[in-house]
Coordinates of C-alpha atoms (C1' of nucleotides) in Angstrom, one line a residue:
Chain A
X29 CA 136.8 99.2 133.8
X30 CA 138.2 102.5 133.0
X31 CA 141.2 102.1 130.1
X32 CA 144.1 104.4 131.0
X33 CA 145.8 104.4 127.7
X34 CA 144.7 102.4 124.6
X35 CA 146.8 100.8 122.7
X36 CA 147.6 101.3 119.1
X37 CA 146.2 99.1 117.0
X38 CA 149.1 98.2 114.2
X39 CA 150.8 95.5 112.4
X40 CA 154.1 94.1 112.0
X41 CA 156.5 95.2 109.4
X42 CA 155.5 93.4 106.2
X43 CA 152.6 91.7 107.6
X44 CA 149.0 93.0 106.9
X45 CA 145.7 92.6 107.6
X46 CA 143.1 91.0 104.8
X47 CA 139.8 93.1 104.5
X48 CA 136.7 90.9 102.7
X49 CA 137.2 92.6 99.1
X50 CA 141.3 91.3 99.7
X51 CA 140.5 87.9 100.8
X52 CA 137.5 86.7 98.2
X53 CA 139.9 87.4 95.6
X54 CA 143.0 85.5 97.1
X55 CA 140.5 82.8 97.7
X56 CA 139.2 82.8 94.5
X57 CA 143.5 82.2 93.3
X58 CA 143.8 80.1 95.9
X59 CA 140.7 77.6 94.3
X60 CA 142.1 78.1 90.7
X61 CA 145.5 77.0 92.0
X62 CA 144.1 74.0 94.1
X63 CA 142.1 72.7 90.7
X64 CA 145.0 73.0 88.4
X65 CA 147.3 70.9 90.9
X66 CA 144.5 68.6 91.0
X67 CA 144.0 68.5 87.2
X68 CA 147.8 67.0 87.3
X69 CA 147.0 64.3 90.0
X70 CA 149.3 66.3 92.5
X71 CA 147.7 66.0 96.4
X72 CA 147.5 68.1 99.6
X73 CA 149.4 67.7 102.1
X74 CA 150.6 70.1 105.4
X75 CA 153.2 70.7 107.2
X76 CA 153.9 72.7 110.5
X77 CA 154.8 76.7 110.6
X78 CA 157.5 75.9 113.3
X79 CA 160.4 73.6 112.7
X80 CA 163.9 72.9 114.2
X81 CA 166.1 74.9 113.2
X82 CA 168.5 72.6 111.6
X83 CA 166.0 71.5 109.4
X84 CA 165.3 74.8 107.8
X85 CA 169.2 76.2 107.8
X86 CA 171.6 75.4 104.9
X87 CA 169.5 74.8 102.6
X88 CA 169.0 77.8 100.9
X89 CA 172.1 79.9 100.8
X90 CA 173.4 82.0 103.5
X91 CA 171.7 84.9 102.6
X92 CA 168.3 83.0 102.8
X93 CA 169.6 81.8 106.5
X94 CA 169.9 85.2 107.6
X95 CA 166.2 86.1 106.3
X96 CA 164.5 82.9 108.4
X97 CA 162.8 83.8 111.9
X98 CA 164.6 82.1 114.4
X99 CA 164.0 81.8 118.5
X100 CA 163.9 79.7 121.5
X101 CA 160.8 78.1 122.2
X102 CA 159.4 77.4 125.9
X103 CA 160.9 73.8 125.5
X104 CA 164.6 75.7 125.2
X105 CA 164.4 73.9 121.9
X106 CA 166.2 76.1 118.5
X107 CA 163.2 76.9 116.0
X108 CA 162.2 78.8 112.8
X109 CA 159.5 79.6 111.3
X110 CA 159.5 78.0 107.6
X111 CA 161.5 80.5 105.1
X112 CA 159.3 78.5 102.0
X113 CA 157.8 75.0 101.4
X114 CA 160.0 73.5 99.8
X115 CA 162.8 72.4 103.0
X116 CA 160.0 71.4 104.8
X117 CA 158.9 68.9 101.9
X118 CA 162.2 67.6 101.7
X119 CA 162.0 66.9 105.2
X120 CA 158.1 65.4 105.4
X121 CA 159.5 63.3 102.2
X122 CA 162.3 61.9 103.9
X123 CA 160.3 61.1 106.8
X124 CA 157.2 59.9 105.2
X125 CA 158.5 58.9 101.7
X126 CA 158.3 54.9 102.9
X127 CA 154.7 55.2 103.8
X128 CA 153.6 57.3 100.7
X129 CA 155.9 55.6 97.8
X130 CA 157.7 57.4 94.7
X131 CA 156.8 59.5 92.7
X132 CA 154.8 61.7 95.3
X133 CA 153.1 64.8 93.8
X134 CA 152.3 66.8 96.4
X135 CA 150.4 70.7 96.3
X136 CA 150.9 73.2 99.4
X137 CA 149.0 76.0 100.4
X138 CA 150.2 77.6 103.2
X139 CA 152.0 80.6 105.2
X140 CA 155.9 81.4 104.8
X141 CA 157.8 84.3 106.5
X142 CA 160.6 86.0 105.6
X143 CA 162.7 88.4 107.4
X144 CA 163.8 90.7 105.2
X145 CA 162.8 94.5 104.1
X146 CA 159.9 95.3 102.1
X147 CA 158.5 96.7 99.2
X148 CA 155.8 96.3 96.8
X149 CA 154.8 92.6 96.2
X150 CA 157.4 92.0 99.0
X151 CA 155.9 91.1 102.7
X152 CA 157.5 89.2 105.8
X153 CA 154.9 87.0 105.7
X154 CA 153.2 85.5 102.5
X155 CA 151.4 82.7 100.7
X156 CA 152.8 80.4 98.7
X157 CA 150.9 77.8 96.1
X158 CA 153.4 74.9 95.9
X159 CA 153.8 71.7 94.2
X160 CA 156.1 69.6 93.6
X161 CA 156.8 65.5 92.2
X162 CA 159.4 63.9 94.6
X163 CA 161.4 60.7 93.6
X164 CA 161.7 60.8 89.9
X165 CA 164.3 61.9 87.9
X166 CA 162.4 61.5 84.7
X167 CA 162.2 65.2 82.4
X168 CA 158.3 64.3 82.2
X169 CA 158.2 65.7 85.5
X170 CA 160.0 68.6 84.6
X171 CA 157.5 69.0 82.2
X172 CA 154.6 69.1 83.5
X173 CA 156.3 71.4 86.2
X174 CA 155.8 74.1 83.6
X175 CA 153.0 72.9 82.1
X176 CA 151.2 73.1 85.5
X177 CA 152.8 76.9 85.6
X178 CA 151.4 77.9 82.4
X179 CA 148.1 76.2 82.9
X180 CA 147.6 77.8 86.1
X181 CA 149.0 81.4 84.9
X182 CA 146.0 81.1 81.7
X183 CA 143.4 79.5 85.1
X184 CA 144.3 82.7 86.6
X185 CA 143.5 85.1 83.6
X186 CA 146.8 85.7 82.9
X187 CA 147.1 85.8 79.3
X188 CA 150.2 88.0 78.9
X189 CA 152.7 86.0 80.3
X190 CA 156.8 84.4 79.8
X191 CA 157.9 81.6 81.1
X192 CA 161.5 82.1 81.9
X193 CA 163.8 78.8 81.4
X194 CA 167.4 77.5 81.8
X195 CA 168.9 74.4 83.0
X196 CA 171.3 75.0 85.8
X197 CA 173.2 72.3 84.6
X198 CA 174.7 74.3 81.5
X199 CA 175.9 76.9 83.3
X200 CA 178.1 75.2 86.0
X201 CA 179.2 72.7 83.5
X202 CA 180.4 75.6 81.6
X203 CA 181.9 77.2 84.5
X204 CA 183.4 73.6 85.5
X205 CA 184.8 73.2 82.3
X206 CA 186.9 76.7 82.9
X207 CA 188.1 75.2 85.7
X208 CA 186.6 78.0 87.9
X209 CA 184.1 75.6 90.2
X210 CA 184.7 76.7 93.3
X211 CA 183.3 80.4 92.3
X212 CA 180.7 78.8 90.9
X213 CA 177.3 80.7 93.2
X214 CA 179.0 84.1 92.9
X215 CA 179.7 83.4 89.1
X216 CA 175.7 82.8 89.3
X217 CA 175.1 85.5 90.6
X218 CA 176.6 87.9 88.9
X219 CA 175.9 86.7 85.2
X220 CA 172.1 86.7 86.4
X221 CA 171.9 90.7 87.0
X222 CA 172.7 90.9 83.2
X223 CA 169.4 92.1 82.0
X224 CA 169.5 93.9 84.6
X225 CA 173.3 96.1 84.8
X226 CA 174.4 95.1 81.2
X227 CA 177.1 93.4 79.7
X228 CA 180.0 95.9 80.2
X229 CA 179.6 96.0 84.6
X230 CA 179.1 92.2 84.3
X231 CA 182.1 92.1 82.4
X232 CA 183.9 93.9 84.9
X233 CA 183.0 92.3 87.5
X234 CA 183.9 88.9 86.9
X235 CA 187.6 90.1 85.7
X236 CA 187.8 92.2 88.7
X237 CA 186.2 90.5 92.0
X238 CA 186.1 87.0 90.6
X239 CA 189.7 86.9 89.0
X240 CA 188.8 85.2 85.7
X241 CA 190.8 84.9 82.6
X242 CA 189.7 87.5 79.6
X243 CA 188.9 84.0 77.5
X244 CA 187.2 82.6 80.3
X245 CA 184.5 85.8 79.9
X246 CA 184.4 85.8 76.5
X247 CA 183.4 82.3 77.3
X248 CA 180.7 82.8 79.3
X249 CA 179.8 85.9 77.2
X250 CA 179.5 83.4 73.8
X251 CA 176.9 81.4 75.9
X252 CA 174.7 84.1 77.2
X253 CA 174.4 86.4 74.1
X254 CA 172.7 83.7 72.2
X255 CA 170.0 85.5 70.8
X256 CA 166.7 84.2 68.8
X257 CA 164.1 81.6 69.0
X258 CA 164.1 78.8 71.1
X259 CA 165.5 76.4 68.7
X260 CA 167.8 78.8 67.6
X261 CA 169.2 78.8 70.6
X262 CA 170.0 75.4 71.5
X263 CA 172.0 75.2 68.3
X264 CA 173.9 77.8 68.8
X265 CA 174.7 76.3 72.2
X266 CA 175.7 73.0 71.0
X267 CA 178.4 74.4 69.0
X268 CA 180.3 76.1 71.9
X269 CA 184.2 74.8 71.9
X270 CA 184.2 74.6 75.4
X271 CA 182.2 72.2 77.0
X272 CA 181.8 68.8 79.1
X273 CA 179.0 65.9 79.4
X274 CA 177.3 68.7 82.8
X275 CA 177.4 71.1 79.9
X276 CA 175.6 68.3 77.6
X277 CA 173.2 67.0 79.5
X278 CA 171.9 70.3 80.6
X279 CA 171.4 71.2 77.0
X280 CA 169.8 68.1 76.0
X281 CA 167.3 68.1 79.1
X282 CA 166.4 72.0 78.2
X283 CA 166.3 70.7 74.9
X284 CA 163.7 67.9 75.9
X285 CA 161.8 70.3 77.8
X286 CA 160.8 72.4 75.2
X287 CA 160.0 70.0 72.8
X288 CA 157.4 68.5 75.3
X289 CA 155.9 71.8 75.9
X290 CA 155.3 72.1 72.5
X291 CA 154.2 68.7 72.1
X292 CA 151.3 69.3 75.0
X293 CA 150.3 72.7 73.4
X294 CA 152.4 75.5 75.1
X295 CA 152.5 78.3 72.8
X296 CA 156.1 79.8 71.7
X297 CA 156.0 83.3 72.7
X298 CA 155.3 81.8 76.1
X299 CA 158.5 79.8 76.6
X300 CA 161.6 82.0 76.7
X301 CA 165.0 80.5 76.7
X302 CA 167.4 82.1 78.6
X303 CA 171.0 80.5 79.4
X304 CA 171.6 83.3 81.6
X305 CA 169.2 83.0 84.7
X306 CA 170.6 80.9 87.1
X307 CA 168.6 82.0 90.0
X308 CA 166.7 80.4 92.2
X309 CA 167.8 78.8 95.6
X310 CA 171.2 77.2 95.9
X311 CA 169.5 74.1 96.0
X312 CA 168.3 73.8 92.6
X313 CA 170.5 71.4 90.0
X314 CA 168.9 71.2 86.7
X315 CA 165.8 72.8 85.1
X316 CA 164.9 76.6 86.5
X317 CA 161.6 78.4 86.0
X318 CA 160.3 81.7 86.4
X319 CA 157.6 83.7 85.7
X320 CA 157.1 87.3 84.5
X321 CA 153.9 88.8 83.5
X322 CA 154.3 91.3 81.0
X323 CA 152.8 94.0 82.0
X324 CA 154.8 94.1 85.0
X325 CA 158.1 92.8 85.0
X326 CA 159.5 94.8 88.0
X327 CA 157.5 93.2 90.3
X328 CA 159.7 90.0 89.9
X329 CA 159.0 86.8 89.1
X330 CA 155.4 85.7 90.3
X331 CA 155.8 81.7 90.1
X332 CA 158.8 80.3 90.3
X333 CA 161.0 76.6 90.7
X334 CA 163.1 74.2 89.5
X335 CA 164.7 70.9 90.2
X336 CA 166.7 70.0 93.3
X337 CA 167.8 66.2 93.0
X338 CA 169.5 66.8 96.4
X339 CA 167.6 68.5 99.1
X340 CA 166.8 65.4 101.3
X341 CA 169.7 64.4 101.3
X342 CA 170.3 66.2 104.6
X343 CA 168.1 64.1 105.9
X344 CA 168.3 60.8 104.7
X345 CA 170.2 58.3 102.6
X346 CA 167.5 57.6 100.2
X347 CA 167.9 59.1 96.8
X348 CA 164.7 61.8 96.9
X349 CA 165.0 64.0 93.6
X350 CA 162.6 66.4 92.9
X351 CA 161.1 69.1 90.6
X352 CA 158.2 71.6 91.7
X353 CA 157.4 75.3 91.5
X354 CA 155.7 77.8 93.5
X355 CA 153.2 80.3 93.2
X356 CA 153.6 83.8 94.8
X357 CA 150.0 84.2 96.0
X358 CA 150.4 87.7 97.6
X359 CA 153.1 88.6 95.0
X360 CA 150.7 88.0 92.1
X361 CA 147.4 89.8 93.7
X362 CA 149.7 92.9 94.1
X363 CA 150.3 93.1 90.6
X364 CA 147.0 91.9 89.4
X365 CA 145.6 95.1 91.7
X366 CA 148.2 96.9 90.4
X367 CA 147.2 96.5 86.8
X368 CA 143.5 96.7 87.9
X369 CA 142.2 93.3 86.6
X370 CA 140.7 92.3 90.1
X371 CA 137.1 92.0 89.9
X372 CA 134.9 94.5 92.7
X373 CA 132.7 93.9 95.5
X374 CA 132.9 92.2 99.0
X375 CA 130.7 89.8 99.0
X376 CA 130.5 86.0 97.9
X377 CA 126.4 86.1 98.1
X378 CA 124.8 86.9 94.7
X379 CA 121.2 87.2 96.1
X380 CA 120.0 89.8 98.9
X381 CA 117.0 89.7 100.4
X382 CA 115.4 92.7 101.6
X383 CA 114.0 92.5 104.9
X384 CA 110.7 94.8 105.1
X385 CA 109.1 94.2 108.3
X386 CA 109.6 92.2 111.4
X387 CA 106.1 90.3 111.2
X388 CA 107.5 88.9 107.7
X389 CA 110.4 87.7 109.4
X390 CA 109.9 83.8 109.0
X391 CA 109.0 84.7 105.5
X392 CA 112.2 86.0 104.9
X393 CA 114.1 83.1 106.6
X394 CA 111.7 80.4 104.7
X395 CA 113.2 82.0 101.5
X396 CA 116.5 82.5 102.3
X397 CA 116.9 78.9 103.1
X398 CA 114.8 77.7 100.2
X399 CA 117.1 79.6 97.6
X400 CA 120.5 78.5 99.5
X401 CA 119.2 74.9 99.3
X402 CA 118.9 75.6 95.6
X403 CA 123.0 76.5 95.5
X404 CA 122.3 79.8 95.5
X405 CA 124.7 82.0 97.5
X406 CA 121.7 84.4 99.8
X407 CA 122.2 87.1 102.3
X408 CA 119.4 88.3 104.6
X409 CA 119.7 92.0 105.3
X410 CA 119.2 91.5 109.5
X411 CA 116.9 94.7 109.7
X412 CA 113.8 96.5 109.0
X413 CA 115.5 99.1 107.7
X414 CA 113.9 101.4 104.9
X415 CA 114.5 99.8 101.7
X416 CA 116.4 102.7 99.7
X417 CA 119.5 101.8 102.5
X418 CA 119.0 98.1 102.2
X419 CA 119.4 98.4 98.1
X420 CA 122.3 101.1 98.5
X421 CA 123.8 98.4 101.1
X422 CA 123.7 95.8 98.7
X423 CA 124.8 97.8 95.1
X424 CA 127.8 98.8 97.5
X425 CA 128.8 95.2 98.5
X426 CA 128.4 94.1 94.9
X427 CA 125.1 91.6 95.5
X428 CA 123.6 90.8 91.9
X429 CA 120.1 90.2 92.7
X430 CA 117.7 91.7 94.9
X431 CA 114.2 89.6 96.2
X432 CA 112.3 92.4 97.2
X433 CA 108.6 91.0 99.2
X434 CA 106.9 93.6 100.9
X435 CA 103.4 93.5 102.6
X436 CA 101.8 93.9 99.1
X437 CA 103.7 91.2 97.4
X438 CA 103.2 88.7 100.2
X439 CA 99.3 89.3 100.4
X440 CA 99.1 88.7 96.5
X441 CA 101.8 85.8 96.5
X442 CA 104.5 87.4 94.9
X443 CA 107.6 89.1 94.9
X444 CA 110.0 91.3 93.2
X445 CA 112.9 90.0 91.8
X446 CA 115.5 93.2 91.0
X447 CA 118.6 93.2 88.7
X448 CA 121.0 95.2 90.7
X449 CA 123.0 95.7 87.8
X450 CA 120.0 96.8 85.2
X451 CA 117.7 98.1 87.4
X452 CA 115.0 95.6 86.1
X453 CA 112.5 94.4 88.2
X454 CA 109.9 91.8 87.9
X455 CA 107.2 90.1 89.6
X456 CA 107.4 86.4 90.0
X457 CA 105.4 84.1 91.9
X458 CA 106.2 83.3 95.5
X459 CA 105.0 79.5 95.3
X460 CA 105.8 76.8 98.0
X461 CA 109.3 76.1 97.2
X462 CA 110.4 79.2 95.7
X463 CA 110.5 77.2 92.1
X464 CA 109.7 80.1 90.0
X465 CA 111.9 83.1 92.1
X466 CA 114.8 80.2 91.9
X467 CA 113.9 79.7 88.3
X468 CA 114.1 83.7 87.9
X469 CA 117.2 84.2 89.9
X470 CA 119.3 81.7 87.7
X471 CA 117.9 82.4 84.7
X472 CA 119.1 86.3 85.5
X473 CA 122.1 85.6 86.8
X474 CA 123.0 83.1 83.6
X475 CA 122.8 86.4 81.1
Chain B
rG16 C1' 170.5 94.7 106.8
rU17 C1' 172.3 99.8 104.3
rG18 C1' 170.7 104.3 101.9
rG19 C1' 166.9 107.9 99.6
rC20 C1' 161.8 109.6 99.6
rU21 C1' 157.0 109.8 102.1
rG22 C1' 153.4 109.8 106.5
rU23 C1' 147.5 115.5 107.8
rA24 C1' 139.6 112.5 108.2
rG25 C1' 138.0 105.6 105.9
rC26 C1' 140.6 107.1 100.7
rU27 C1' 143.3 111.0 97.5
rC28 C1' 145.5 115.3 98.9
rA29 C1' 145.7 121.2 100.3
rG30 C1' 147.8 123.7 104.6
rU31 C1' 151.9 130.6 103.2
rU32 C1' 158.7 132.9 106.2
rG33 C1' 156.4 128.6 112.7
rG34 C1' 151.0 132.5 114.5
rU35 C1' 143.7 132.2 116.5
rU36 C1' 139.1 127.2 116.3
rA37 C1' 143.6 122.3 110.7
rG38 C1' 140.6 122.4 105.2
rA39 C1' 138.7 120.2 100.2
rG40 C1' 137.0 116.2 97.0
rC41 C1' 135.4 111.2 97.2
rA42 C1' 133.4 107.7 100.8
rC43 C1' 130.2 107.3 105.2
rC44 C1' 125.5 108.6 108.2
rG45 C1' 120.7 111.2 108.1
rG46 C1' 116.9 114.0 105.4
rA47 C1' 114.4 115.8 100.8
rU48 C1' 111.4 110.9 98.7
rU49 C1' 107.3 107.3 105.9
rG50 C1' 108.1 100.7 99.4
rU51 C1' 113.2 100.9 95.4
rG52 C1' 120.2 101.6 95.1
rG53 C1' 124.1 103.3 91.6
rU54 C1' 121.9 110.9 89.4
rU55 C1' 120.7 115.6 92.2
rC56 C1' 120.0 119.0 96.5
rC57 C1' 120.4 119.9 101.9
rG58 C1' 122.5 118.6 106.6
rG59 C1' 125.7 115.6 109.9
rA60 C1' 129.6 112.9 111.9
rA61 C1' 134.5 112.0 111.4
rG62 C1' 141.6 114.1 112.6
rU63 C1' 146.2 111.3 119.0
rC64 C1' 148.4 116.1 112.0
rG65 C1' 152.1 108.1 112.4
rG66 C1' 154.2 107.8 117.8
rG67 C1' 157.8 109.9 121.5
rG68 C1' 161.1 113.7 122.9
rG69 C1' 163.3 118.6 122.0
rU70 C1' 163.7 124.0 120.3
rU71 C1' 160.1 128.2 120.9
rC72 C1' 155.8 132.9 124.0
rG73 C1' 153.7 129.6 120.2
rA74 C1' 155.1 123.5 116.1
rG75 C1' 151.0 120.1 111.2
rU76 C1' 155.3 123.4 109.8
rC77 C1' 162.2 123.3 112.6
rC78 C1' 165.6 119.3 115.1
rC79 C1' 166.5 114.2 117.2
rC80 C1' 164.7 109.3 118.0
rU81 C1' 161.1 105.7 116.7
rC82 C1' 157.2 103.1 113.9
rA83 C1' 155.1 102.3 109.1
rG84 C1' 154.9 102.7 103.7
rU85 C1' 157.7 103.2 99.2
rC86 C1' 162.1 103.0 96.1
rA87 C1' 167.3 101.4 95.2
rC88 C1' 171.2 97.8 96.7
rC89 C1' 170.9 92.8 98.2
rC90 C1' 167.9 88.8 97.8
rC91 C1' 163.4 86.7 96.2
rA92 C1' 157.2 84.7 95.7

RNA sequence: GUGGCUGUAGCUCAGUUGGUUAGAGCACCGGAUUGUGGUUCCGGAAGUCGGGGGUUCGAGUCCCCUCAGUCACCCCA
């Protein structure tokens, strides 16, 4: 068939293609990720890409509603595509939570898609690394929230790294306690671009567009300028006039928090306090995370969470709270290429084996198995190709050792057994089983 | 979603006030070296100038639309 016109090959707005090099490394995050939840007893579980509509809207905020893919499917029915993981947990628990029991500590691994436009470290569709412990209220589980976080972050080689955290609980009791609940989200909002605009716009702001009281800034002011360490910090806090038992229970859970991360070992120039951030999804009601790696701030916060004791409650009368965080799979790669800590190459095997001649070709196989059955990772070059362009081939995909057995080796028994890195080649022993080039190969690859 | 900037070979980029056949470096393929890569030398292949329309004798270059990337706002992983 003759084609006419071809068609372009593209992709989507904020959705790309994965080449090898890509994809062994978001692998290899994606197996660091799944050991670390597992190191905390937390389990994997899925959930579909597609729900109805009304389980994924008015949950987040309306702004988050806007961002989430929405059409008719064949069936007429109103459907989304999941804007995160966390609605569609809160769904699975409310559903499922009588056949699994409390507390649940689930991971996810899976796709989300957003709608909204793009920039670095910012795609329509993205991984996210969740996990989360439904059905307890206890701050253990907040805990070890962040403890997973900064395990994971270190897994990761991540060594230069904050931990951002507040209790939402502090700021809206505050904000109650002005009287000024019902501007509570854009009161949120606004405080949490002050790292960002400075004092003097925020300032402004809240007097002008949210009609508050001069005293009820300088308020708000007296709580986020609180400066110093950690302890510090909660001090400070305690001695504001204005406050209510919202106000004190969010300091004393933040409070508890950070004296368990220091208990289990979290360094403190990890852990930043900060009463300001109040981000997050609407949906969160007490301790918020985030996490920025130093190097690269701008590129936002790469794992981020909190607790929500109220999300299921949409969807059933059982009381479901729940802590959890998520990892910004794609958002974290970026920056890690960004800052050029990815390791090279494009290809998982370690050994290559150079394929001389077509006579030797069961030779070749016999090996190849016989090494793989050993755990070693082995690629067979699939032609008789001169061996300069087999070696270039595998320098270029980043192959560690070569097995070289040509016509001479294989009459006398051998074969060569190549450092691609050194350049070192020796002659080993081609026995029955390969015990001696097995023997070589891991004893090369150990150094 | 709104606004700014960008788009030329696989990658990074040149390309004059619009003027013959659009260039370079790296990468790729082949050879020098018919059994040894990452150095060198020689050669080769590779471009719908993001796409569409318009202005013009003539458009990579000017105008409009569109797609994509990027930045800011917003929001967030």
């Amino acid at each position: 068939m003759y084609l006419l016109s071809l068609i372009t090959p593209r992709t989507l707005k904020g959705f790309r293609d994965h080449l090898p090099e890509t994809m062994l490394q978001r692998e290899r995050l994606i197996d660091t990720a799944r050991g670390v939840y597992r190191a905390y007893g937390f389990s994997p579980i899925d959930t579909p890409a597609l729900e109805y509509e009304e389980i994924l809207l008015g949950k987040g905020s309306e702004e988050t509603d806007k961002q989430v893919y929405r059409f008719e499917d064949h069936g007429g029915r109103r459907v989304g595509l999941r804007f995160d993981l966390t609605v569609p947990l809160a769904r699975f628990a409310a559903q499922h939570i009588g056949d699994l029991g409390t507390p649940l500590k689930r991971y996810q691994i899976a796709n989300v898609w957003r709608g909204e436009n793009t920039q670095k470290g910012r795609y329509r569709e993205f991984v996210q690394c969740d996990f989360d412990t439904i059905g307890t209220q206890s701050i253990v589980a907040d805990i070890e929230t962040a403890l997973v976080i900064h395990d994971l972050l270190l897994a990761l080689g991540c060594e230069n790294f904050k931990l951002h955290i507040n209790n939402r609980k502090i700021l809206t009791g505050l904000i109650a306690s002005l009287e000024a609940e019902e501007q509570i989200t854009s009161i949120l909002r606004i405080l949490d671009k002050l790292s960002k605009v400075g004092r003097d716009k925020v300032e402004e702001e809240l007097l002008s567009r949210q009609k508050l009281t001069r005293d009820q800034v300088s308020t708000l002011f007296q709580l986020t300028e609180i400066k110093g360490a950690n302890e510090k910090i909660l001090e400070e806090a305690k001695t504001l006039p204005s406050r209510n038992s919202e106000f004190e229970t969010g300091l004393a859970e933040l409070s508890e928090l950070i004296s368990g991360l220091t208990a289990a070992g979290v360094p403190e120039h990890r852990v930043h306090l900060d009463l300001s951030i109040a981000r997050g999804l609407d949906y969160y009601t007490g301790s918020i995370f985030e996490t920025f790696l130093d190097a690269m701030p701008e590129i936002g916060s790469v794992c981020s969470g909190g607790r929500y004791d109220h999300l299921a409650e949409t969807y059933t009368k059982k009381k479901l709270p729940g802590v959890g965080a998520s990892l910004g799979l794609d958002r974290l790669l970026a920056a890690m290429q960004e800052l050029g800590s990815t390791s090279g190459g494009s290809t998982p095997a370690e050994v290559f084996i150079v394929y001389f001649a077509a006579e030797h070709r069961e030779e070749y196989l016999k090996i190849s198995s016989q090494l793989r059955r050993a755990g070693l990772r082995v690629e067979l070059y699939p032609e008789p190709k001169k061996i300069g362009q087999q070696l270039k081939y595998a320098n270029r995909r980043g192959h560690k050792i070569a097995v070289i057995a040509g016509g001479d080796e294989l009459t006398q028994g051998t074969c060569q057994i190549k450092n691609l890195d050194s350049g070192a080649a020796t002659q080993v022993v081609l026995d029955k089983g390969c015990e001696t080039v097995i023997e070589a190969i891991k004893k090369d690859l150990a150094m």
